[in-house]
Amino acid sequence: MLYKTLEEMFIKDRRCNFISITGAGGKTTLLSSFGQYLKDTGRSVLLTTTTKVQAPLYYDYMADHVFQSESSILSYEVERGKMVFYAEKNSLDVKKAFAPRQEILDVLAGRFDCILCEADGSRGLPMKIHSSRDPVIHPKTTSVIAVMGSSALFGKICFSVFGDEGEALVDEKYLKGYFNDPEAILKGMDGHEGAVLVNAAENMDEKGYALFSSISIPYPIIFCSEKKDEIYARI
């Protein structure tokens, strides 16, 4: 089970577990599904962002409570076994919810057992090259989970990788460079526990797995399905 494995890897007792989720191709699914799993273990869980996410009117985060102002979240009495969504409302973009102030997340980190924070944006593409502005890793972060979608493999770069307009394909050479590029999948992970999730791996074949044969990084790469809560391989 994917979420049981992530719990064993990154969730510690007697402290706030602040997990920043970066990359592309499954961040929001991981946010809500892992949060639901942690809630079911009896923990108090906060879903939030340091950038922006879909507004709760447009995406079902499966939260027990939804807050979109500082006063409402700060007055909430945290309950174990409950999952809360909090990000700020912006009248100029009703489809998005925006990052709380860092000081508010500092306070909330002392109240919740687990905080899952979407710390990146990718406009729906399965891979991402970062700019100097992202990802936004909160100082309270204890672990970073970087996500990439398997649908990018063998696809044209400009249609698969946010921030890269290349005309070639996502092949073994490109993937090796992607894992070594300081602006790519591992950005923001330095100094933290971490893992890379290759999501929707149920759709991969041997040729897809072979693309990762030359990848060597100091973090586990987990081939998984976030929707099915399954792991297929790990390197």
mmCIF file of C-alpha atoms in Angstrom:
data_model
loop_
_atom_site.group_PDB
_atom_site.id
_atom_site.type_symbol
_atom_site.label_atom_id
_atom_site.label_comp_id
_atom_site.label_asym_id
_atom_site.label_seq_id
_atom_site.Cartn_x
_atom_site.Cartn_y
_atom_site.Cartn_z
ATOM 1 C CA MET A 1 0.000 0.000 0.000
ATOM 2 C CA LEU A 2 1.381 3.388 -1.029
ATOM 3 C CA TYR A 3 0.025 5.463 1.844
ATOM 4 C CA LYS A 4 1.016 2.961 4.524
ATOM 5 C CA THR A 5 4.549 3.037 3.092
ATOM 6 C CA LEU A 6 4.660 6.854 3.086
ATOM 7 C CA GLU A 7 3.395 6.885 6.657
ATOM 8 C CA GLU A 8 6.189 4.540 7.736
ATOM 9 C CA MET A 9 8.773 6.637 5.883
ATOM 10 C CA PHE A 10 7.786 10.149 6.918
ATOM 11 C CA ILE A 11 5.295 10.294 9.785
ATOM 12 C CA LYS A 12 6.833 10.530 13.226
ATOM 13 C CA ASP A 13 5.045 10.677 16.557
ATOM 14 C CA ARG A 14 5.367 13.515 19.078
ATOM 15 C CA ARG A 15 6.001 16.263 16.522
ATOM 16 C CA CYS A 16 4.303 18.002 13.646
ATOM 17 C CA ASN A 17 4.930 16.218 10.359
ATOM 18 C CA PHE A 18 5.055 18.917 7.671
ATOM 19 C CA ILE A 19 5.216 17.305 4.221
ATOM 20 C CA SER A 20 5.727 19.531 1.191
ATOM 21 C CA ILE A 21 4.539 18.072 -2.118
ATOM 22 C CA THR A 22 6.324 19.236 -5.260
ATOM 23 C CA GLY A 23 6.560 18.361 -8.936
ATOM 24 C CA ALA A 24 3.670 17.558 -11.269
ATOM 25 C CA GLY A 25 1.308 14.823 -12.334
ATOM 26 C CA GLY A 26 -0.519 14.009 -9.105
ATOM 27 C CA LYS A 27 0.218 16.546 -6.360
ATOM 28 C CA THR A 28 -3.390 17.352 -5.502
ATOM 29 C CA THR A 29 -4.490 13.712 -5.592
ATOM 30 C CA LEU A 30 -1.652 12.856 -3.224
ATOM 31 C CA LEU A 31 -2.574 15.772 -0.972
ATOM 32 C CA SER A 32 -6.179 14.672 -0.477
ATOM 33 C CA SER A 33 -5.726 10.885 -0.608
ATOM 34 C CA PHE A 34 -2.731 10.702 1.748
ATOM 35 C CA GLY A 35 -4.524 13.163 4.004
ATOM 36 C CA GLN A 36 -7.584 10.895 4.097
ATOM 37 C CA TYR A 37 -5.380 7.934 5.004
ATOM 38 C CA LEU A 38 -3.697 9.846 7.843
ATOM 39 C CA LYS A 39 -7.056 11.068 9.118
ATOM 40 C CA ASP A 40 -8.289 7.465 9.256
ATOM 41 C CA THR A 41 -5.327 6.584 11.494
ATOM 42 C CA GLY A 42 -6.707 9.047 14.060
ATOM 43 C CA ARG A 43 -4.388 11.964 13.371
ATOM 44 C CA SER A 44 -5.318 15.609 12.939
ATOM 45 C CA VAL A 45 -4.511 16.668 9.365
ATOM 46 C CA LEU A 46 -4.248 20.052 7.646
ATOM 47 C CA LEU A 47 -4.230 20.410 3.851
ATOM 48 C CA THR A 48 -2.791 23.687 2.615
ATOM 49 C CA THR A 49 -0.473 25.332 0.092
ATOM 50 C CA THR A 50 2.484 27.693 -0.143
ATOM 51 C CA THR A 51 1.534 28.638 -3.726
ATOM 52 C CA LYS A 52 -2.041 28.168 -4.926
ATOM 53 C CA VAL A 53 -4.397 25.248 -5.458
ATOM 54 C CA GLN A 54 -7.854 24.666 -6.843
ATOM 55 C CA ALA A 55 -10.511 26.312 -4.706
ATOM 56 C CA PRO A 56 -12.591 23.890 -2.641
ATOM 57 C CA LEU A 57 -15.674 24.807 -4.687
ATOM 58 C CA TYR A 58 -13.952 23.279 -7.718
ATOM 59 C CA TYR A 59 -12.160 20.307 -6.147
ATOM 60 C CA ASP A 60 -13.311 17.887 -3.452
ATOM 61 C CA TYR A 61 -10.475 17.644 -0.921
ATOM 62 C CA MET A 62 -12.586 15.263 1.243
ATOM 63 C CA ALA A 63 -11.994 17.600 4.191
ATOM 64 C CA ASP A 64 -14.227 17.630 7.250
ATOM 65 C CA HIS A 65 -13.895 21.410 7.505
ATOM 66 C CA VAL A 66 -12.928 24.068 4.960
ATOM 67 C CA PHE A 67 -11.508 27.430 6.018
ATOM 68 C CA GLN A 68 -10.517 30.337 3.783
ATOM 69 C CA SER A 69 -9.606 33.068 6.250
ATOM 70 C CA GLU A 70 -7.047 33.490 9.013
ATOM 71 C CA SER A 71 -9.640 34.219 11.682
ATOM 72 C CA SER A 72 -11.627 31.062 10.951
ATOM 73 C CA ILE A 73 -8.686 28.648 10.946
ATOM 74 C CA LEU A 74 -7.103 30.198 14.046
ATOM 75 C CA SER A 75 -10.341 29.867 15.992
ATOM 76 C CA TYR A 76 -10.798 26.214 15.005
ATOM 77 C CA GLU A 77 -10.250 23.717 17.815
ATOM 78 C CA VAL A 78 -8.155 20.963 16.270
ATOM 79 C CA GLU A 79 -9.644 17.461 16.522
ATOM 80 C CA ARG A 80 -7.829 14.176 16.082
ATOM 81 C CA GLY A 81 -9.296 12.049 13.337
ATOM 82 C CA LYS A 82 -10.379 15.128 11.363
ATOM 83 C CA MET A 83 -8.986 16.624 8.160
ATOM 84 C CA VAL A 84 -9.113 20.360 7.502
ATOM 85 C CA PHE A 85 -8.477 22.362 4.329
ATOM 86 C CA TYR A 86 -7.189 25.905 4.673
ATOM 87 C CA ALA A 87 -6.041 28.348 2.001
ATOM 88 C CA GLU A 88 -6.999 31.969 1.441
ATOM 89 C CA LYS A 89 -9.844 33.086 -0.820
ATOM 90 C CA ASN A 90 -9.110 35.679 -3.496
ATOM 91 C CA SER A 91 -11.994 37.546 -5.103
ATOM 92 C CA LEU A 92 -9.924 38.169 -8.251
ATOM 93 C CA ASP A 93 -9.584 34.427 -8.953
ATOM 94 C CA VAL A 94 -12.438 32.429 -7.479
ATOM 95 C CA LYS A 95 -11.165 29.163 -8.988
ATOM 96 C CA LYS A 96 -7.979 29.235 -6.913
ATOM 97 C CA ALA A 97 -7.164 29.233 -3.213
ATOM 98 C CA PHE A 98 -3.970 30.995 -2.229
ATOM 99 C CA ALA A 99 -1.121 30.489 0.225
ATOM 100 C CA PRO A 100 -1.591 31.559 3.845
ATOM 101 C CA ARG A 101 1.008 33.833 5.386
ATOM 102 C CA GLN A 102 4.087 31.966 6.613
ATOM 103 C CA GLU A 103 3.446 33.162 10.163
ATOM 104 C CA ILE A 104 0.010 31.512 10.167
ATOM 105 C CA LEU A 105 1.442 28.195 8.982
ATOM 106 C CA ASP A 106 4.084 28.496 11.722
ATOM 107 C CA VAL A 107 1.289 28.659 14.293
ATOM 108 C CA LEU A 108 -0.703 25.826 12.722
ATOM 109 C CA ALA A 109 2.363 23.587 12.623
ATOM 110 C CA GLY A 110 2.210 23.540 16.402
ATOM 111 C CA ARG A 111 -1.417 22.420 16.432
ATOM 112 C CA PHE A 112 -1.797 19.637 13.858
ATOM 113 C CA ASP A 113 -0.244 16.164 13.828
ATOM 114 C CA CYS A 114 0.296 16.337 10.069
ATOM 115 C CA ILE A 115 0.380 19.139 7.524
ATOM 116 C CA LEU A 116 0.311 18.243 3.831
ATOM 117 C CA CYS A 117 1.278 21.245 1.749
ATOM 118 C CA GLU A 118 1.120 21.600 -2.021
ATOM 119 C CA ALA A 119 4.278 23.608 -2.664
ATOM 120 C CA ASP A 120 4.334 23.756 -6.445
ATOM 121 C CA GLY A 121 2.254 24.397 -9.560
ATOM 122 C CA SER A 122 2.395 22.712 -12.968
ATOM 123 C CA ARG A 123 -0.778 23.672 -14.875
ATOM 124 C CA GLY A 124 -1.829 20.056 -15.301
ATOM 125 C CA LEU A 125 1.295 18.738 -17.034
ATOM 126 C CA PRO A 126 2.967 15.541 -15.747
ATOM 127 C CA MET A 127 6.502 16.952 -15.328
ATOM 128 C CA LYS A 128 7.972 20.330 -14.454
ATOM 129 C CA ILE A 129 11.081 22.502 -14.769
ATOM 130 C CA HIS A 130 11.059 25.089 -11.984
ATOM 131 C CA SER A 131 11.646 28.801 -12.068
ATOM 132 C CA SER A 132 13.550 30.761 -9.431
ATOM 133 C CA ARG A 133 10.246 31.300 -7.573
ATOM 134 C CA ASP A 134 9.323 27.689 -6.978
ATOM 135 C CA PRO A 135 8.853 25.327 -5.333
ATOM 136 C CA VAL A 136 8.029 27.167 -2.106
ATOM 137 C CA ILE A 137 9.302 24.979 0.725
ATOM 138 C CA HIS A 138 8.049 26.168 4.107
ATOM 139 C CA PRO A 139 10.752 26.351 6.837
ATOM 140 C CA LYS A 140 8.778 23.913 9.012
ATOM 141 C CA THR A 141 8.987 21.221 6.323
ATOM 142 C CA THR A 142 10.154 17.845 7.622
ATOM 143 C CA SER A 143 9.832 15.837 4.373
ATOM 144 C CA VAL A 144 9.450 16.501 0.650
ATOM 145 C CA ILE A 145 7.602 14.212 -1.754
ATOM 146 C CA ALA A 146 8.251 15.009 -5.426
ATOM 147 C CA VAL A 147 5.746 13.711 -7.968
ATOM 148 C CA MET A 148 5.955 13.058 -11.690
ATOM 149 C CA GLY A 149 3.367 11.465 -13.952
ATOM 150 C CA SER A 150 4.193 8.410 -16.029
ATOM 151 C CA SER A 151 2.130 9.801 -18.921
ATOM 152 C CA ALA A 152 5.095 12.061 -19.758
ATOM 153 C CA LEU A 153 7.279 9.122 -20.773
ATOM 154 C CA PHE A 154 7.947 8.986 -24.532
ATOM 155 C CA GLY A 155 5.847 12.120 -24.974
ATOM 156 C CA LYS A 156 6.971 15.291 -26.685
ATOM 157 C CA ILE A 157 8.770 17.517 -24.167
ATOM 158 C CA CYS A 158 6.813 20.686 -24.939
ATOM 159 C CA PHE A 159 3.534 18.863 -24.267
ATOM 160 C CA SER A 160 4.745 16.958 -21.192
ATOM 161 C CA VAL A 161 7.107 19.189 -19.205
ATOM 162 C CA PHE A 162 5.932 22.510 -17.811
ATOM 163 C CA GLY A 163 8.727 25.055 -18.317
ATOM 164 C CA ASP A 164 10.443 23.251 -21.227
ATOM 165 C CA GLU A 165 9.587 23.976 -24.856
ATOM 166 C CA GLY A 166 11.812 21.252 -26.349
ATOM 167 C CA GLU A 167 10.710 19.383 -29.446
ATOM 168 C CA ALA A 168 12.379 16.055 -28.604
ATOM 169 C CA LEU A 169 10.849 13.199 -26.619
ATOM 170 C CA VAL A 170 11.034 12.346 -22.906
ATOM 171 C CA ASP A 171 13.472 9.458 -23.411
ATOM 172 C CA GLU A 172 16.225 7.924 -21.268
ATOM 173 C CA LYS A 173 18.709 10.711 -22.063
ATOM 174 C CA TYR A 174 16.196 13.430 -21.209
ATOM 175 C CA LEU A 175 15.096 11.691 -18.023
ATOM 176 C CA LYS A 176 18.671 11.332 -16.784
ATOM 177 C CA GLY A 177 19.226 15.045 -17.361
ATOM 178 C CA TYR A 178 15.922 15.814 -15.677
ATOM 179 C CA PHE A 179 16.969 14.082 -12.475
ATOM 180 C CA ASN A 180 20.300 15.924 -12.510
ATOM 181 C CA ASP A 181 18.912 19.347 -13.416
ATOM 182 C CA PRO A 182 18.957 21.599 -10.307
ATOM 183 C CA GLU A 183 15.681 23.196 -11.477
ATOM 184 C CA ALA A 184 13.842 19.911 -12.026
ATOM 185 C CA ILE A 185 12.307 17.104 -9.971
ATOM 186 C CA LEU A 186 14.663 17.210 -6.971
ATOM 187 C CA LYS A 187 14.557 20.979 -6.448
ATOM 188 C CA GLY A 188 13.654 21.821 -2.867
ATOM 189 C CA MET A 189 14.495 18.398 -1.451
ATOM 190 C CA ASP A 190 17.993 19.185 -0.126
ATOM 191 C CA GLY A 191 18.251 18.850 3.634
ATOM 192 C CA HIS A 192 14.987 16.932 3.983
ATOM 193 C CA GLU A 193 13.831 13.355 4.034
ATOM 194 C CA GLY A 194 12.215 12.663 0.695
ATOM 195 C CA ALA A 195 11.022 10.405 -2.077
ATOM 196 C CA VAL A 196 10.083 10.638 -5.748
ATOM 197 C CA LEU A 197 6.738 9.174 -6.790
ATOM 198 C CA VAL A 198 6.224 8.127 -10.396
ATOM 199 C CA ASN A 199 2.444 8.253 -10.465
ATOM 200 C CA ALA A 200 0.033 6.224 -12.634
ATOM 201 C CA ALA A 201 2.684 3.528 -12.994
ATOM 202 C CA GLU A 202 -0.037 0.956 -13.624
ATOM 203 C CA ASN A 203 0.130 2.220 -17.212
ATOM 204 C CA MET A 204 3.894 1.622 -17.572
ATOM 205 C CA ASP A 205 5.504 -1.277 -19.426
ATOM 206 C CA GLU A 206 9.058 -2.633 -19.422
ATOM 207 C CA LYS A 207 10.197 0.068 -21.835
ATOM 208 C CA GLY A 208 8.973 2.718 -19.413
ATOM 209 C CA TYR A 209 10.812 1.217 -16.456
ATOM 210 C CA ALA A 210 13.955 0.887 -18.578
ATOM 211 C CA LEU A 211 14.142 4.685 -18.913
ATOM 212 C CA PHE A 212 15.059 4.850 -15.216
ATOM 213 C CA SER A 213 17.901 2.317 -15.409
ATOM 214 C CA SER A 214 20.604 5.015 -15.372
ATOM 215 C CA ILE A 215 18.999 7.142 -12.646
ATOM 216 C CA SER A 216 20.927 7.321 -9.363
ATOM 217 C CA ILE A 217 19.700 9.716 -6.682
ATOM 218 C CA PRO A 218 19.887 9.781 -2.853
ATOM 219 C CA TYR A 219 16.125 9.280 -2.549
ATOM 220 C CA PRO A 220 13.896 6.282 -3.267
ATOM 221 C CA ILE A 221 11.927 6.320 -6.519
ATOM 222 C CA ILE A 222 8.536 4.689 -5.995
ATOM 223 C CA PHE A 223 6.453 3.597 -8.981
ATOM 224 C CA CYS A 224 2.880 3.776 -7.820
ATOM 225 C CA SER A 225 -0.778 4.555 -8.367
ATOM 226 C CA GLU A 226 -2.073 7.273 -6.073
ATOM 227 C CA LYS A 227 -5.672 6.514 -7.027
ATOM 228 C CA LYS A 228 -5.343 2.771 -6.398
ATOM 229 C CA ASP A 229 -3.038 3.128 -3.355
ATOM 230 C CA GLU A 230 -0.594 0.642 -4.865
ATOM 231 C CA ILE A 231 3.180 0.331 -5.327
ATOM 232 C CA TYR A 232 4.540 -1.574 -8.326
ATOM 233 C CA ALA A 233 8.294 -1.146 -7.961
ATOM 234 C CA ARG A 234 10.906 0.812 -6.006
ATOM 235 C CA ILE A 235 14.498 1.714 -6.789
#
